[in-house]
Short mmCIF file of C-alpha atoms and ligand atoms in Angstrom, two decimals:
data_model
loop_
_atom_site.label_atom_id
_atom_site.label_comp_id
_atom_site.label_asym_id
_atom_site.label_seq_id
_atom_site.Cartn_x
_atom_site.Cartn_y
_atom_site.Cartn_z
CA MET A 1 175.03 -362.23 -40.85
CA LYS A 2 173.03 -359.11 -41.09
CA LEU A 3 175.19 -356.10 -41.69
CA PRO A 4 175.19 -353.23 -38.81
CA PHE A 5 173.83 -350.06 -39.01
CA ALA A 6 176.32 -347.28 -40.26
CA GLU A 7 175.77 -343.38 -41.22
CA SER A 8 174.57 -342.63 -44.89
CA TRP A 9 177.66 -340.19 -45.36
CA LYS A 10 181.35 -340.15 -45.22
CA ILE A 11 183.52 -337.19 -43.86
CA LYS A 12 185.27 -334.86 -46.12
CA MET A 13 186.29 -332.14 -43.90
CA VAL A 14 187.10 -332.22 -39.95
CA GLU A 15 187.23 -329.24 -37.41
CA PRO A 16 189.77 -329.59 -34.49
CA ILE A 17 188.28 -329.80 -31.16
CA LYS A 18 190.29 -329.23 -27.68
CA LYS A 19 190.25 -330.74 -24.27
CA SER A 20 191.00 -328.63 -21.16
CA THR A 21 191.57 -329.01 -17.51
CA ARG A 22 189.28 -328.63 -14.48
CA GLU A 23 190.95 -325.80 -13.18
CA GLU A 24 190.64 -324.06 -16.74
CA ARG A 25 186.85 -324.89 -16.55
CA GLU A 26 186.19 -323.84 -13.01
CA ASN A 27 187.71 -320.34 -14.32
CA TRP A 28 186.06 -320.14 -17.38
CA MET A 29 182.41 -320.80 -15.79
CA ARG A 30 183.25 -318.29 -13.28
CA GLU A 31 183.93 -315.77 -15.89
CA ALA A 32 180.63 -316.83 -17.65
CA HIS A 33 178.69 -316.05 -14.67
CA TYR A 34 177.62 -320.10 -14.69
CA ASN A 35 175.76 -319.27 -17.89
CA VAL A 36 177.03 -321.32 -20.62
CA PHE A 37 175.75 -319.07 -23.27
CA GLN A 38 178.42 -316.70 -21.92
CA LEU A 39 181.49 -319.50 -22.59
CA LYS A 40 183.58 -319.12 -25.50
CA SER A 41 183.23 -321.98 -28.12
CA GLU A 42 187.03 -322.85 -28.04
CA GLN A 43 186.64 -323.38 -24.12
CA VAL A 44 184.22 -326.17 -25.12
CA TYR A 45 185.42 -329.85 -25.80
CA ILE A 46 182.04 -331.36 -27.17
CA ASP A 47 179.06 -328.78 -27.84
CA LEU A 48 175.67 -329.97 -27.05
CA ILE A 49 174.02 -326.63 -26.65
CA THR A 50 172.06 -327.06 -29.56
CA ASP A 51 171.36 -328.51 -32.48
CA SER A 52 170.44 -325.20 -34.28
CA GLY A 53 172.75 -324.29 -37.06
CA THR A 54 175.55 -326.31 -36.07
CA GLY A 55 174.94 -328.94 -38.47
CA ALA A 56 177.53 -330.07 -41.33
CA MET A 57 176.45 -329.27 -44.54
CA SER A 58 176.65 -331.73 -47.37
CA ASP A 59 179.18 -331.73 -50.51
CA ARG A 60 175.90 -330.78 -52.44
CA GLN A 61 174.87 -328.06 -50.17
CA TRP A 62 178.23 -326.35 -50.43
CA ALA A 63 178.43 -326.47 -54.37
CA ALA A 64 174.87 -325.07 -54.11
CA MET A 65 176.28 -322.18 -52.34
CA MET A 66 178.71 -321.19 -54.89
CA LEU A 67 175.72 -320.98 -57.35
CA GLY A 68 173.67 -318.32 -55.05
CA ASP A 69 172.23 -315.50 -56.69
CA GLU A 70 172.92 -312.15 -54.82
CA SER A 71 170.70 -310.15 -56.69
CA TYR A 72 168.36 -307.92 -54.60
CA ALA A 73 165.16 -308.78 -56.02
CA GLY A 74 164.12 -311.60 -57.79
CA ALA A 75 166.98 -313.98 -57.24
CA THR A 76 167.14 -317.63 -58.56
CA SER A 77 168.15 -318.86 -55.44
CA PHE A 78 164.62 -317.89 -53.97
CA PHE A 79 163.09 -319.18 -56.91
CA HIS A 80 164.65 -322.50 -56.07
CA LEU A 81 164.05 -322.30 -52.55
CA GLN A 82 160.24 -321.44 -52.97
CA GLU A 83 160.17 -324.33 -55.57
CA THR A 84 161.53 -326.49 -52.99
CA ILE A 85 159.28 -325.52 -50.02
CA GLN A 86 156.12 -325.62 -52.25
CA ARG A 87 156.94 -329.03 -53.71
CA LEU A 88 157.68 -330.50 -49.81
CA THR A 89 154.77 -328.83 -47.87
CA GLY A 90 151.94 -327.72 -50.44
CA PHE A 91 152.43 -324.47 -49.37
CA GLU A 92 152.21 -321.61 -51.90
CA TYR A 93 153.02 -318.58 -50.39
CA VAL A 94 156.93 -318.46 -48.95
CA ILE A 95 158.64 -315.64 -47.11
CA PRO A 96 162.26 -316.23 -46.21
CA THR A 97 163.69 -314.78 -43.13
CA HIS A 98 166.84 -315.06 -41.41
CA GLN A 99 166.06 -317.32 -38.69
CA GLY A 100 162.75 -319.01 -36.80
CA ARG A 101 162.14 -316.26 -34.69
CA ALA A 102 162.16 -313.77 -37.34
CA ALA A 103 159.50 -315.86 -38.89
CA GLU A 104 157.78 -315.84 -35.93
CA ASN A 105 158.07 -312.11 -35.67
CA VAL A 106 156.72 -311.19 -38.86
CA LEU A 107 153.94 -313.45 -38.84
CA PHE A 108 153.07 -312.64 -35.35
CA SER A 109 153.25 -309.05 -36.15
CA TYR A 110 150.21 -309.39 -38.02
CA LEU A 111 148.38 -312.29 -36.51
CA VAL A 112 149.27 -311.50 -32.57
CA HIS A 113 147.48 -308.80 -30.57
CA GLU A 114 147.00 -307.74 -27.14
CA GLY A 115 144.80 -310.20 -25.17
CA ASN A 116 144.76 -312.90 -27.71
CA ILE A 117 144.99 -316.53 -26.63
CA ILE A 118 147.38 -318.92 -28.53
CA PRO A 119 146.86 -322.51 -27.69
CA GLY A 120 149.34 -325.32 -28.68
CA ASN A 121 151.73 -328.15 -27.52
CA SER A 122 154.44 -326.52 -25.25
CA HIS A 123 155.48 -323.31 -27.31
CA PHE A 124 159.16 -322.97 -27.94
CA ASP A 125 160.44 -320.14 -25.97
CA THR A 126 161.07 -317.48 -28.42
CA THR A 127 157.67 -318.45 -29.62
CA LYS A 128 156.27 -317.66 -26.14
CA GLY A 129 158.29 -314.80 -26.14
CA HIS A 130 156.68 -313.12 -29.40
CA ILE A 131 153.34 -314.19 -27.86
CA GLU A 132 154.05 -312.52 -24.27
CA GLY A 133 155.93 -309.84 -25.59
CA ARG A 134 152.65 -308.78 -27.49
CA LYS A 135 150.80 -309.32 -24.24
CA ALA A 136 148.92 -312.09 -25.32
CA THR A 137 149.06 -315.79 -23.83
CA ALA A 138 150.80 -318.81 -24.94
CA LEU A 139 148.17 -321.56 -23.74
CA ASP A 140 149.89 -324.97 -23.05
CA CYS A 141 147.70 -328.04 -24.20
CA THR A 142 150.48 -330.80 -24.19
CA ILE A 143 149.10 -333.95 -23.17
CA ASP A 144 149.77 -334.71 -19.32
CA GLU A 145 151.91 -337.98 -20.16
CA ALA A 146 154.49 -335.43 -21.51
CA LYS A 147 155.59 -334.45 -17.77
CA ASP A 148 156.20 -338.18 -16.59
CA THR A 149 159.59 -338.39 -17.99
CA GLN A 150 159.70 -342.46 -17.26
CA LEU A 151 156.74 -343.13 -19.16
CA GLU A 152 157.33 -344.93 -22.34
CA ILE A 153 154.80 -343.84 -25.28
CA PRO A 154 155.39 -343.05 -28.95
CA PHE A 155 153.84 -339.38 -29.27
CA LYS A 156 154.83 -337.85 -26.34
CA GLY A 157 154.62 -334.43 -28.15
CA ASN A 158 150.95 -334.64 -28.81
CA VAL A 159 148.41 -331.86 -28.25
CA ASP A 160 145.83 -332.96 -25.72
CA PRO A 161 142.48 -332.61 -27.75
CA LEU A 162 140.17 -332.00 -24.66
CA LYS A 163 142.14 -329.50 -23.30
CA LEU A 164 142.27 -327.65 -26.93
CA GLU A 165 138.43 -328.05 -27.38
CA GLN A 166 138.07 -326.33 -23.91
CA ALA A 167 140.10 -323.56 -24.90
CA LEU A 168 138.53 -323.06 -27.77
CA GLN A 169 135.21 -322.78 -26.51
CA LYS A 170 136.09 -320.86 -23.31
CA TYR A 171 138.33 -318.08 -25.57
CA SER A 172 137.13 -318.78 -29.01
CA ASP A 173 137.04 -315.00 -30.17
CA ARG A 174 140.43 -314.33 -28.55
CA ILE A 175 142.36 -317.05 -30.43
CA PRO A 176 143.79 -316.13 -33.65
CA PHE A 177 145.33 -319.58 -34.55
CA ILE A 178 146.31 -323.06 -33.31
CA ILE A 179 149.93 -323.45 -32.91
CA VAL A 180 151.53 -327.25 -33.22
CA THR A 181 155.22 -327.70 -32.74
CA ILE A 182 156.97 -330.41 -34.58
CA THR A 183 158.56 -331.94 -33.18
CA ASN A 184 157.71 -330.61 -29.40
CA ASN A 185 161.03 -329.10 -28.46
CA THR A 186 160.55 -328.35 -24.74
CA ALA A 187 158.68 -331.87 -24.11
CA GLY A 188 162.46 -333.31 -25.15
CA GLY A 189 162.26 -333.66 -28.95
CA GLN A 190 158.95 -335.41 -28.91
CA PRO A 191 157.06 -336.15 -32.00
CA VAL A 192 153.49 -335.58 -32.66
CA SER A 193 151.77 -338.56 -34.36
CA MET A 194 149.55 -337.71 -37.81
CA GLN A 195 146.49 -339.02 -35.90
CA ASN A 196 147.21 -336.19 -33.38
CA LEU A 197 147.52 -333.44 -36.31
CA ARG A 198 144.08 -334.59 -37.76
CA GLU A 199 142.46 -334.46 -34.54
CA VAL A 200 143.98 -330.60 -34.12
CA ARG A 201 142.68 -330.07 -37.88
CA GLN A 202 139.19 -331.36 -37.36
CA LEU A 203 138.69 -329.02 -33.91
CA ALA A 204 140.12 -326.07 -35.94
CA ASN A 205 137.62 -326.67 -38.58
CA LYS A 206 134.76 -326.93 -36.20
CA TYR A 207 136.06 -323.43 -34.53
CA ASN A 208 136.99 -322.08 -37.48
CA LYS A 209 140.39 -321.42 -36.55
CA PRO A 210 143.42 -321.57 -38.90
CA VAL A 211 146.32 -324.07 -38.05
CA LEU A 212 150.23 -323.08 -37.64
CA PHE A 213 153.22 -325.48 -37.52
CA ASP A 214 156.19 -324.49 -35.58
CA SER A 215 157.87 -326.92 -38.16
CA ALA A 216 161.93 -326.87 -36.91
CA ARG A 217 162.06 -330.24 -36.90
CA PHE A 218 159.40 -331.38 -38.98
CA ALA A 219 161.59 -334.23 -40.69
CA GLU A 220 162.47 -335.89 -37.43
CA ASN A 221 158.79 -335.61 -36.77
CA ALA A 222 157.79 -337.45 -40.20
CA TYR A 223 160.93 -339.86 -39.18
CA PHE A 224 158.89 -340.95 -35.95
CA ILE A 225 155.49 -341.15 -37.69
CA LYS A 226 157.04 -343.37 -40.46
CA THR A 227 158.68 -346.03 -37.69
CA ARG A 228 156.16 -345.44 -34.89
CA GLU A 229 152.78 -344.84 -36.40
CA GLU A 230 150.55 -347.66 -37.86
CA GLY A 231 149.98 -347.33 -41.86
CA TYR A 232 152.92 -345.28 -42.38
CA SER A 233 156.24 -347.51 -42.70
CA ASP A 234 155.74 -347.98 -46.19
CA LYS A 235 155.39 -344.49 -47.12
CA SER A 236 158.23 -342.05 -48.09
CA ILE A 237 159.28 -339.35 -45.78
CA LYS A 238 158.70 -336.88 -48.50
CA ALA A 239 154.88 -338.26 -48.79
CA ILE A 240 154.36 -337.94 -44.86
CA VAL A 241 155.53 -334.67 -44.83
CA HIS A 242 153.20 -333.51 -47.43
CA GLU A 243 150.39 -335.30 -45.22
CA MET A 244 151.46 -333.51 -42.44
CA PHE A 245 151.57 -329.86 -43.88
CA ASP A 246 147.89 -330.80 -45.46
CA LEU A 247 146.74 -330.48 -42.08
CA ALA A 248 148.23 -326.72 -41.54
CA ASP A 249 147.36 -323.62 -43.10
CA GLY A 250 151.00 -322.22 -42.41
CA MET A 251 154.25 -322.62 -40.87
CA THR A 252 157.33 -320.88 -39.54
CA MET A 253 160.42 -322.73 -39.72
CA SER A 254 163.97 -322.22 -38.13
CA ALA A 255 165.92 -323.67 -41.24
CA LYS A 256 168.78 -324.19 -38.70
CA LYS A 257 167.52 -327.38 -37.69
CA ASP A 258 165.93 -329.59 -40.11
CA GLY A 259 167.12 -327.53 -42.95
CA ILE A 260 170.82 -328.33 -42.19
CA VAL A 261 171.91 -324.75 -42.70
CA ASN A 262 173.95 -322.47 -40.20
CA MET A 263 171.41 -319.62 -40.61
CA GLY A 264 167.93 -319.21 -42.20
CA GLY A 265 164.12 -319.57 -41.72
CA PHE A 266 160.90 -319.23 -43.50
CA ILE A 267 157.27 -318.48 -43.18
CA ALA A 268 155.25 -320.64 -45.69
CA THR A 269 151.39 -320.80 -45.96
CA ARG A 270 148.51 -321.62 -48.11
CA LEU A 271 146.50 -318.11 -46.92
CA GLU A 272 146.56 -315.59 -49.18
CA ASP A 273 145.65 -313.03 -46.18
CA TRP A 274 148.35 -314.27 -43.96
CA TYR A 275 151.18 -313.75 -46.82
CA ASN A 276 149.62 -310.22 -47.44
CA GLY A 277 149.57 -309.33 -43.89
CA ALA A 278 152.78 -310.73 -43.08
CA LYS A 279 154.95 -309.67 -46.41
CA GLY A 280 155.00 -305.96 -45.09
CA PHE A 281 156.53 -306.91 -41.82
CA CYS A 282 159.12 -308.82 -43.74
CA VAL A 283 160.36 -305.90 -45.97
CA GLN A 284 160.08 -303.77 -42.51
CA PHE A 285 162.17 -306.01 -40.33
CA GLU A 286 164.05 -308.63 -42.24
CA GLY A 287 164.59 -307.26 -46.01
CA TYR A 288 162.79 -307.47 -49.65
CA LEU A 289 160.42 -310.37 -50.12
CA THR A 290 162.72 -312.59 -52.22
CA TYR A 291 165.43 -312.54 -49.67
CA GLY A 292 163.96 -311.53 -46.49
CA GLY A 293 167.25 -311.81 -44.36
CA MET A 294 169.06 -314.51 -46.36
CA ASN A 295 172.07 -314.50 -49.02
CA GLY A 296 171.27 -316.12 -52.02
CA ARG A 297 173.98 -318.62 -51.57
CA ASP A 298 172.30 -319.68 -48.03
CA MET A 299 168.78 -320.11 -49.94
CA ASN A 300 170.39 -322.42 -52.27
CA ALA A 301 172.20 -324.53 -49.59
CA LEU A 302 168.77 -324.47 -47.58
CA ALA A 303 166.92 -325.90 -50.69
CA VAL A 304 169.23 -328.68 -50.98
CA GLY A 305 169.33 -329.07 -47.25
CA LEU A 306 165.24 -329.66 -47.45
CA ASP A 307 165.31 -332.10 -49.82
CA GLU A 308 168.57 -334.25 -48.30
CA ASN A 309 166.83 -333.94 -45.03
CA THR A 310 163.28 -335.35 -46.24
CA GLU A 311 164.99 -338.83 -46.97
CA PHE A 312 165.02 -341.76 -44.89
CA GLU A 313 168.73 -342.39 -44.44
CA ASN A 314 169.82 -339.09 -43.65
CA LEU A 315 167.18 -338.83 -40.61
CA GLU A 316 167.58 -342.61 -39.65
CA SER A 317 171.49 -341.60 -39.35
CA ARG A 318 171.10 -338.79 -37.14
CA ILE A 319 168.11 -340.35 -35.00
CA LYS A 320 169.87 -343.44 -34.18
CA GLN A 321 172.89 -341.52 -32.83
CA VAL A 322 170.63 -339.80 -30.33
CA GLN A 323 169.27 -343.07 -29.45
CA TYR A 324 172.75 -344.58 -29.00
CA LEU A 325 173.29 -342.21 -26.36
CA ALA A 326 170.34 -342.69 -24.96
CA ASP A 327 171.35 -346.31 -24.61
CA LYS A 328 174.48 -345.68 -22.98
CA LEU A 329 172.58 -343.56 -20.21
CA ASP A 330 170.33 -346.62 -19.94
CA GLU A 331 173.04 -348.68 -19.14
CA TYR A 332 174.50 -346.41 -16.31
CA GLY A 333 170.77 -345.73 -15.04
CA ILE A 334 170.83 -342.09 -15.89
CA PRO A 335 167.06 -340.96 -16.17
CA TYR A 336 166.03 -338.94 -18.96
CA GLN A 337 162.72 -338.12 -20.95
CA ARG A 338 161.77 -341.19 -22.32
CA PRO A 339 161.52 -342.33 -25.03
CA ALA A 340 164.71 -340.74 -26.71
CA GLY A 341 163.92 -337.58 -28.64
CA GLY A 342 164.67 -336.79 -32.33
CA HIS A 343 167.35 -334.14 -31.83
CA ALA A 344 168.53 -334.50 -27.93
CA ILE A 345 168.35 -336.35 -24.94
CA PHE A 346 166.86 -334.38 -22.02
CA VAL A 347 168.50 -335.60 -18.79
CA ASP A 348 165.81 -335.44 -15.86
CA ALA A 349 167.77 -333.18 -13.45
CA SER A 350 165.17 -333.13 -10.97
CA LYS A 351 165.34 -336.64 -10.45
CA ILE A 352 169.41 -336.66 -10.18
CA LEU A 353 170.01 -333.85 -8.27
CA THR A 354 167.53 -334.31 -5.67
CA ASN A 355 169.13 -332.47 -2.72
CA VAL A 356 169.34 -329.21 -4.74
CA PRO A 357 165.74 -327.42 -3.88
CA LYS A 358 164.10 -326.37 -7.21
CA GLU A 359 164.72 -322.51 -6.24
CA GLU A 360 168.44 -323.52 -6.81
CA PHE A 361 167.63 -324.57 -10.30
CA PRO A 362 168.69 -328.18 -10.25
CA ALA A 363 168.96 -328.54 -14.50
CA GLN A 364 171.10 -325.33 -14.34
CA THR A 365 173.41 -326.93 -11.59
CA LEU A 366 173.71 -330.07 -13.58
CA THR A 367 174.22 -328.26 -16.67
CA ILE A 368 177.16 -326.41 -14.91
CA GLU A 369 178.66 -329.83 -13.28
CA LEU A 370 178.79 -331.56 -16.74
CA PHE A 371 180.89 -328.85 -17.88
CA LEU A 372 183.25 -328.73 -15.36
CA GLU A 373 183.64 -332.41 -15.39
CA ALA A 374 184.75 -332.80 -19.26
CA GLY A 375 183.90 -329.47 -20.93
CA ILE A 376 181.01 -330.90 -22.46
CA ARG A 377 178.22 -328.11 -23.05
CA GLY A 378 174.54 -328.74 -22.44
CA CYS A 379 171.88 -326.75 -21.91
CA GLU A 380 169.27 -325.90 -19.28
CA ILE A 381 165.54 -326.40 -20.39
CA GLY A 382 163.96 -325.81 -17.24
CA TYR A 383 162.99 -323.37 -14.60
CA ILE A 384 165.33 -320.86 -15.61
CA LEU A 385 164.35 -320.83 -19.62
CA ALA A 386 160.77 -320.91 -18.25
CA ASP A 387 160.89 -317.34 -17.35
CA ARG A 388 158.77 -315.68 -14.79
CA ASP A 389 154.92 -315.44 -15.22
CA PRO A 390 154.31 -312.43 -16.84
CA VAL A 391 151.65 -311.11 -14.13
CA THR A 392 152.66 -312.77 -10.86
CA ARG A 393 156.62 -312.35 -11.58
CA GLU A 394 157.01 -315.55 -10.00
CA ASN A 395 159.65 -318.30 -11.26
CA ARG A 396 157.26 -320.90 -13.19
CA PHE A 397 158.27 -324.24 -11.65
CA GLY A 398 155.10 -325.96 -12.87
CA GLY A 399 157.17 -327.70 -16.03
CA LEU A 400 159.94 -330.06 -16.12
CA ASP A 401 163.42 -329.08 -15.25
CA MET A 402 166.12 -330.79 -17.56
CA LEU A 403 169.62 -330.85 -19.10
CA ARG A 404 169.34 -331.06 -22.62
CA LEU A 405 172.15 -332.61 -24.72
CA ALA A 406 171.34 -331.48 -28.07
CA ILE A 407 173.15 -333.27 -30.88
CA PRO A 408 174.51 -331.34 -34.13
CA ARG A 409 173.26 -333.08 -37.30
CA ARG A 410 176.36 -335.10 -38.84
CA VAL A 411 178.95 -333.41 -36.58
CA TYR A 412 180.06 -335.82 -33.71
CA THR A 413 180.79 -339.70 -33.86
CA ASP A 414 179.47 -342.36 -31.64
CA ASN A 415 182.83 -342.10 -29.74
CA HIS A 416 182.18 -338.36 -28.65
CA MET A 417 178.48 -339.65 -27.43
CA ASN A 418 180.67 -342.39 -25.36
CA VAL A 419 182.31 -339.46 -23.88
CA VAL A 420 179.27 -337.70 -22.90
CA ALA A 421 177.81 -340.42 -21.48
CA VAL A 422 180.71 -341.53 -19.15
CA ALA A 423 181.34 -337.61 -18.29
CA LEU A 424 177.63 -337.74 -17.29
CA LYS A 425 178.09 -341.21 -15.22
CA ASN A 426 180.85 -339.33 -13.28
CA VAL A 427 178.48 -336.63 -11.98
CA PHE A 428 175.87 -339.03 -11.60
CA ASP A 429 178.03 -341.34 -9.54
CA ARG A 430 178.70 -338.22 -7.10
CA ARG A 431 175.04 -336.74 -7.11
CA GLU A 432 174.18 -337.34 -3.46
CA GLU A 433 176.98 -334.91 -2.66
CA ILE A 434 175.91 -332.26 -4.72
CA LYS A 435 173.45 -330.04 -2.26
CA ARG A 436 173.47 -326.50 -3.45
CA GLY A 437 172.53 -325.21 -6.76
CA VAL A 438 172.90 -321.53 -7.94
CA GLN A 439 170.89 -318.39 -7.45
CA ILE A 440 170.19 -315.40 -10.06
CA SER A 441 172.27 -312.36 -9.62
CA TRP A 442 171.16 -310.43 -12.74
CA GLU A 443 168.30 -311.31 -15.27
CA ALA A 444 166.35 -309.97 -18.06
CA PRO A 445 162.50 -309.42 -18.15
CA LEU A 446 162.18 -312.08 -20.96
CA MET A 447 164.12 -314.75 -22.54
CA ARG A 448 166.45 -314.65 -19.60
CA HIS A 449 168.37 -317.88 -19.95
CA PHE A 450 170.59 -316.46 -22.81
CA THR A 451 172.09 -313.67 -20.44
CA VAL A 452 171.14 -314.50 -16.86
CA LYS A 453 173.96 -314.06 -14.67
CA LEU A 454 174.07 -316.63 -11.90
CA GLU A 455 175.97 -317.37 -8.51
CA ARG A 456 176.86 -320.77 -7.15
CA LEU A 457 175.81 -321.17 -3.52
N1 F0G B 501 160.76 -323.16 -32.64
C1 F0G B 501 161.55 -324.30 -32.19
C2 F0G B 501 160.52 -325.37 -31.87
C3 F0G B 501 162.68 -324.10 -31.94
O1 F0G B 501 163.34 -324.97 -31.48
C4 F0G B 501 163.48 -322.90 -32.07
C5 F0G B 501 164.93 -322.70 -31.92
C6 F0G B 501 162.64 -321.82 -33.12
C7 F0G B 501 161.58 -321.88 -32.58
C8 F0G B 501 163.48 -320.45 -32.97
O2 F0G B 501 164.25 -320.73 -34.27
O3 F0G B 501 166.69 -320.07 -33.24
O4 F0G B 501 166.26 -319.93 -35.85
O5 F0G B 501 165.21 -318.18 -34.18
N2 F0G B 501 165.42 -323.46 -31.01
C9 F0G B 501 167.05 -323.57 -30.58
C10 F0G B 501 167.06 -324.70 -29.96
C11 F0G B 501 167.54 -322.06 -30.70
O6 F0G B 501 168.60 -324.61 -29.49
O7 F0G B 501 166.27 -325.60 -29.59
P1 F0G B 501 165.32 -319.91 -34.38
#
């Protein structure tokens, strides 16, 4: 008999978690203004708000932390990290930052100016924020298929080359670079194929534009290329990663995802011009160039994490757990963005809470219901996250409205996934009774979902 699949690690340290009563959760949610970001983590039983900075480090990463060099300038930890990034990506220049959005801030301070247009595939909200905050436009050129949650295609995160070329023709002189987010978080953790990355590169060359990868989940993207794209099944993840980055000029990285550290990020590039342009902003916003917002010990842990998480077995353990949860939802008939993504399941709220009008934010309503049901914290990736249109100030209802269940790396077991699935099924079974959602009582002008205050209707 063939042995069943099991994780490529065992557990050395555990952290207790606590259940609560429905009454407690009702009170906590009210106090949090129906915004799950305002909850205390101790009020949460199973926390799927994000896979960012919430992973469990390995014994090797913890060991590397003890060897951190905290020198202000020229720390060995920086060179360890730089060598790892150079080897994995081929990018010569490395600027550490405290997390992904800081990498965006530093690089975009040099590259993005008022009136610019940055085409790409579903810019993440901080990326969009850093573009729109500079009075520039984030132009979404994702394939239309990504909006059909029930359509099952292998690379639903792809850039639509036709849309991209139209943008390049129309706005050429206003485009400083093209951005490709791997995997495409907003579209559901969906991967981008090597073929698509190649097409983007060809268009970039034709119009003489550089290409930036937002690489938060680049290793998961490589896993999908290996397992889904023709010609890659025999290649190692590290070889695929290198081939992916050969098609870009630089990357911004939130190391809190595929670097499996709690905090950290970086910019890496082969363009001396980008490096020289960005480094002054690193010193201004983050810190000196050989730490840029990171401790030496954290740079050491990141170097080890990057190496570990570009190994097939580690990625397989992780992505199979996401698939496990997806299979459970299939069993219960709960619709989500198909196929399952790399880091999360995106539950299609608009197909579940059909009685809740879009103006009352169905995905946020579902997020609240799931927490009230069992203390499980997901997060809305939908109309609240989409912010208002910077010009008309209207809500943007054009995209998907989903409840994201992001799974931290190496943290929960499949038993926890069973609880999540049943809790969601219980909400799903009474979906017809849920007729009202929420309304906004206070919101920030940009990136409102972190701090928004809501009232239940
Ligand atoms: N790019 C992508 C694709 C992301 O998913 C994130 C963060 C960032 C950039 C910004 O990185 O948080 O280190 O500043 N995503 C988290 C999430 C917050 O929950 O998806 P950061």
